[in-house]
PDB file of C-alpha atoms in Angstrom:
ATOM      1  CA  MET F 259    -113.016 -19.767 -30.704  1.00  0.00           C
ATOM      2  CA  VAL F 260    -115.841 -18.804 -33.385  1.00  0.00           C
ATOM      3  CA  GLY F 261    -114.023 -20.471 -36.208  1.00  0.00           C
ATOM      4  CA  SER F 262    -113.838 -23.713 -34.399  1.00  0.00           C
ATOM      5  CA  GLN F 263    -117.648 -23.611 -33.432  1.00  0.00           C
ATOM      6  CA  ALA F 264    -118.467 -23.257 -37.218  1.00  0.00           C
ATOM      7  CA  ASP F 265    -116.248 -25.990 -38.338  1.00  0.00           C
ATOM      8  CA  VAL F 266    -118.015 -28.150 -35.520  1.00  0.00           C
ATOM      9  CA  LEU F 267    -121.235 -27.023 -36.887  1.00  0.00           C
ATOM     10  CA  SER F 268    -120.372 -27.294 -40.689  1.00  0.00           C
ATOM     11  CA  LEU F 269    -118.957 -30.885 -39.587  1.00  0.00           C
ATOM     12  CA  LEU F 270    -122.010 -31.838 -38.172  1.00  0.00           C
ATOM     13  CA  LYS F 271    -124.265 -31.065 -40.781  1.00  0.00           C
ATOM     14  CA  ALA F 272    -121.880 -32.963 -43.355  1.00  0.00           C
ATOM     15  CA  ARG F 273    -122.400 -35.658 -41.286  1.00  0.00           C
ATOM     16  CA  TRP F 274    -125.851 -35.405 -40.921  1.00  0.00           C
ATOM     17  CA  LYS F 275    -126.175 -35.355 -44.759  1.00  0.00           C
ATOM     18  CA  SER F 276    -124.255 -38.265 -45.202  1.00  0.00           C
ATOM     19  CA  LEU F 277    -126.664 -40.273 -43.135  1.00  0.00           C
ATOM     20  CA  SER F 278    -129.067 -42.084 -45.226  1.00  0.00           C
ATOM     21  CA  SER F 279    -132.826 -40.992 -45.230  1.00  0.00           C
ATOM     22  CA  GLY F 280    -133.859 -44.481 -43.013  1.00  0.00           C
ATOM     23  CA  SER F 281    -131.411 -43.229 -40.206  1.00  0.00           C
ATOM     24  CA  ARG F 282    -132.457 -39.626 -40.220  1.00  0.00           C
ATOM     25  CA  ALA F 283    -136.051 -40.395 -40.136  1.00  0.00           C
ATOM     26  CA  PHE F 284    -135.140 -42.719 -36.968  1.00  0.00           C
ATOM     27  CA  LEU F 285    -133.097 -39.732 -35.115  1.00  0.00           C
ATOM     28  CA  LYS F 286    -135.864 -37.047 -36.235  1.00  0.00           C
ATOM     29  CA  VAL F 287    -138.835 -39.070 -35.274  1.00  0.00           C
ATOM     30  CA  GLY F 288    -138.406 -42.956 -33.263  1.00  0.00           C
ATOM     31  CA  LEU F 289    -135.878 -41.575 -30.728  1.00  0.00           C
ATOM     32  CA  PRO F 290    -138.079 -38.690 -29.629  1.00  0.00           C
ATOM     33  CA  MET F 291    -140.794 -41.002 -29.648  1.00  0.00           C
ATOM     34  CA  ILE F 292    -139.274 -43.723 -27.266  1.00  0.00           C
ATOM     35  CA  ILE F 293    -137.783 -41.129 -25.267  1.00  0.00           C
ATOM     36  CA  MET F 294    -141.255 -39.827 -24.437  1.00  0.00           C
ATOM     37  CA  VAL F 295    -143.044 -43.189 -23.926  1.00  0.00           C
ATOM     38  CA  VAL F 296    -139.750 -44.112 -21.132  1.00  0.00           C
ATOM     39  CA  GLY F 297    -140.108 -40.812 -19.559  1.00  0.00           C
ATOM     40  CA  GLY F 298    -143.585 -40.574 -19.576  1.00  0.00           C
ATOM     41  CA  SER F 299    -143.639 -44.000 -18.003  1.00  0.00           C
ATOM     42  CA  TYR F 300    -141.351 -42.967 -15.473  1.00  0.00           C
ATOM     43  CA  GLY F 301    -143.082 -39.516 -14.608  1.00  0.00           C
ATOM     44  CA  LEU F 302    -146.438 -41.060 -14.141  1.00  0.00           C
ATOM     45  CA  GLN F 303    -144.744 -43.866 -11.963  1.00  0.00           C
ATOM     46  CA  THR F 304    -143.332 -41.204  -9.819  1.00  0.00           C
ATOM     47  CA  PHE F 305    -146.327 -39.021  -9.703  1.00  0.00           C
ATOM     48  CA  ALA F 306    -148.869 -41.859  -9.137  1.00  0.00           C
ATOM     49  CA  SER F 307    -146.851 -42.943  -5.743  1.00  0.00           C
ATOM     50  CA  LEU F 308    -146.536 -39.769  -4.711  1.00  0.00           C
ATOM     51  CA  ARG F 309    -150.400 -39.223  -4.964  1.00  0.00           C
ATOM     52  CA  TYR F 310    -151.346 -42.487  -3.033  1.00  0.00           C
ATOM     53  CA  GLU F 311    -148.349 -41.863  -0.341  1.00  0.00           C
ATOM     54  CA  VAL F 312    -150.081 -38.747   0.542  1.00  0.00           C
ATOM     55  CA  GLN F 313    -153.666 -39.913   0.151  1.00  0.00           C
ATOM     56  CA  PHE F 314    -152.361 -42.818   2.891  1.00  0.00           C
ATOM     57  CA  LYS F 315    -150.867 -40.379   5.162  1.00  0.00           C
ATOM     58  CA  LYS F 316    -154.051 -38.366   5.204  1.00  0.00           C
ATOM     59  CA  ARG F 317    -156.025 -41.410   6.098  1.00  0.00           C
ATOM     60  CA  ARG F 318    -153.529 -42.894   8.886  1.00  0.00           C
ATOM     61  CA  VAL F 319    -154.167 -42.274  12.086  1.00  0.00           C
ATOM     62  CA  ASP F 320    -151.960 -43.149  14.893  1.00  0.00           C
ATOM     63  CA  LYS F 321    -152.397 -44.656  18.436  1.00  0.00           C
ATOM     64  CA  ASP F 322    -151.752 -41.536  20.027  1.00  0.00           C
ATOM     65  CA  THR F 323    -154.875 -39.751  18.434  1.00  0.00           C
ATOM     66  CA  PHE F 324    -157.014 -42.836  19.263  1.00  0.00           C
ATOM     67  CA  ASP F 325    -156.178 -42.622  22.880  1.00  0.00           C
ATOM     68  CA  LYS F 326    -156.926 -38.786  23.284  1.00  0.00           C
ATOM     69  CA  ILE F 327    -160.392 -39.003  21.570  1.00  0.00           C
ATOM     70  CA  GLY F 328    -160.936 -42.461  23.355  1.00  0.00           C
ATOM     71  CA  TRP F 329    -161.671 -44.768  20.941  1.00  0.00           C
ATOM     72  CA  LYS F 330    -161.096 -48.343  21.477  1.00  0.00           C
ATOM     73  CA  GLN F 331    -159.446 -50.024  18.470  1.00  0.00           C
ATOM     74  CA  LYS F 332    -160.349 -53.493  17.310  1.00  0.00           C
ATOM     75  CA  GLU F 333    -158.262 -56.267  18.620  1.00  0.00           C
ATOM     76  CA  HIS F 334    -158.962 -58.475  15.588  1.00  0.00           C
ATOM     77  CA  PRO F 335    -159.709 -57.270  12.065  1.00  0.00           C
ATOM     78  CA  VAL F 336    -162.945 -58.282  10.354  1.00  0.00           C
ATOM     79  CA  THR F 337    -162.217 -60.811   7.622  1.00  0.00           C
ATOM     80  CA  MET F 338    -164.651 -62.343   5.203  1.00  0.00           C
ATOM     81  CA  GLU F 339    -163.754 -65.915   6.729  1.00  0.00           C
ATOM     82  CA  GLY F 340    -164.670 -64.775   9.920  1.00  0.00           C
ATOM     83  CA  GLU F 341    -167.850 -63.347   9.344  1.00  0.00           C
ATOM     84  CA  PHE F 342    -168.730 -66.261   6.928  1.00  0.00           C
ATOM     85  CA  GLU F 343    -168.109 -68.717   9.821  1.00  0.00           C
ATOM     86  CA  LYS F 344    -170.415 -66.373  12.056  1.00  0.00           C
ATOM     87  CA  VAL F 345    -173.316 -66.729   9.521  1.00  0.00           C
ATOM     88  CA  GLN F 346    -172.924 -70.417   9.336  1.00  0.00           C
ATOM     89  CA  GLU F 347    -173.424 -71.095  12.589  1.00  0.00           C
ATOM     90  CA  ASN F 348    -176.746 -69.393  12.814  1.00  0.00           C
ATOM     91  CA  VAL F 349    -178.022 -70.526   9.429  1.00  0.00           C
ATOM     92  CA  GLU F 350    -179.410 -74.491   9.353  1.00  0.00           C
ATOM     93  CA  THR F 351    -178.434 -75.745   5.825  1.00  0.00           C
ATOM     94  CA  GLY F 352    -180.270 -79.352   6.524  1.00  0.00           C
ATOM     95  CA  ASP F 353    -183.998 -78.138   6.722  1.00  0.00           C
ATOM     96  CA  TRP F 354    -184.599 -76.457   3.497  1.00  0.00           C
ATOM     97  CA  GLU F 355    -186.217 -77.615  -0.126  1.00  0.00           C
ATOM     98  CA  ASN F 356    -185.436 -76.126  -3.560  1.00  0.00           C
ATOM     99  CA  ILE F 357    -189.002 -74.639  -4.519  1.00  0.00           C
ATOM    100  CA  ARG F 358    -189.067 -73.217  -8.160  1.00  0.00           C
ATOM    101  CA  GLY F 359    -190.574 -70.157  -8.712  1.00  0.00           C
ATOM    102  CA  PRO F 360    -193.484 -69.659 -11.086  1.00  0.00           C
ATOM    103  CA  ARG F 361    -193.088 -68.258 -14.265  1.00  0.00           C
ATOM    104  CA  PRO F 362    -194.868 -65.195 -15.721  1.00  0.00           C
ATOM    105  CA  TRP F 363    -197.431 -67.599 -17.501  1.00  0.00           C
ATOM    106  CA  GLU F 364    -198.074 -69.951 -14.660  1.00  0.00           C
ATOM    107  CA  ASP F 365    -199.996 -69.753 -11.812  1.00  0.00           C
ATOM    108  CA  PHE F 366    -198.266 -68.577  -8.662  1.00  0.00           C
ATOM    109  CA  LYS F 367    -200.560 -69.682  -5.836  1.00  0.00           C
ATOM    110  CA  GLY F 368    -198.593 -73.133  -5.352  1.00  0.00           C
ATOM    111  CA  PHE F 369    -195.921 -71.180  -5.200  1.00  0.00           C
ATOM    112  CA  GLN F 370    -197.106 -69.130  -2.529  1.00  0.00           C
ATOM    113  CA  GLN F 371    -198.693 -71.947  -0.594  1.00  0.00           C
ATOM    114  CA  LYS F 372    -195.289 -73.713  -0.763  1.00  0.00           C
ATOM    115  CA  MET F 373    -193.429 -70.945   0.554  1.00  0.00           C
ATOM    116  CA  ALA F 374    -195.922 -70.624   3.497  1.00  0.00           C
ATOM    117  CA  GLU F 375    -195.351 -74.135   4.695  1.00  0.00           C
ATOM    118  CA  GLN F 376    -191.643 -73.598   4.623  1.00  0.00           C
ATOM    119  CA  ARG F 377    -191.812 -70.394   6.802  1.00  0.00           C
ATOM    120  CA  GLN F 378    -194.470 -72.308   9.461  1.00  0.00           C
ATOM    121  CA  ARG F 379    -191.401 -75.232   9.376  1.00  0.00           C
ATOM    122  CA  ARG F 380    -189.108 -72.488  10.323  1.00  0.00           C
ATOM    123  CA  LYS F 381    -191.555 -70.960  13.412  1.00  0.00           C
ATOM    124  CA  GLU F 382    -191.874 -74.181  14.784  1.00  0.00           C
ATOM    125  CA  PRO F 383    -189.854 -75.392  17.381  1.00  0.00           C
ATOM    126  CA  HIS F 384    -187.860 -78.402  16.846  1.00  0.00           C
ATOM    127  CA  SER F 385    -188.878 -80.892  19.212  1.00  0.00           C
ATOM    128  CA  ASP F 386    -186.586 -83.711  19.778  1.00  0.00           C
ATOM    129  CA  SER F 387    -188.843 -86.709  20.864  1.00  0.00           C
ATOM    130  CA  SER F 388    -186.787 -89.197  22.416  1.00  0.00           C
ATOM    131  CA  ASP F 389    -189.019 -91.514  24.634  1.00  0.00           C
TER     132      ASP F 389
END
C-alpha cells in the first residue's frame, strides 16, 4: 500500500510540473481567491440573516403578553399619508403671502412688520359677511 501511495504522489508531482506556469499560478492564487470570495459571501449572508432573525425575535411581543400587561394595540397603524391628511385638514393654505426674509445687509424692520401683520390676520376670526 505504501508503494502505491508513493506512485500516486510521484504521478501528481510529474503532472504538476508538466503544467504551464500560467495554469499553476491560477491553481495557486486564483482558485483559492475565488473560493474565499464565494465562501465569504455565503458565510456573511448566513451570519447576517441569523443576526437579524435574533433581533426580530427579541423585539417581537406576542398578543398574550399585551393582554397580560393590559396594553391596547392600535387598530390602524400610523402612516405618513394618514398624518399628512390630518395636517392638511388643520392648515389653511389659501391665506398666505410669500414674504422674503431680509439679507444680512438689509434692514429687517420691514420684514418684522410684515410678519406681525400676518400674525394679526391669523388671529382675527374669519367673518363671513352675508347680508
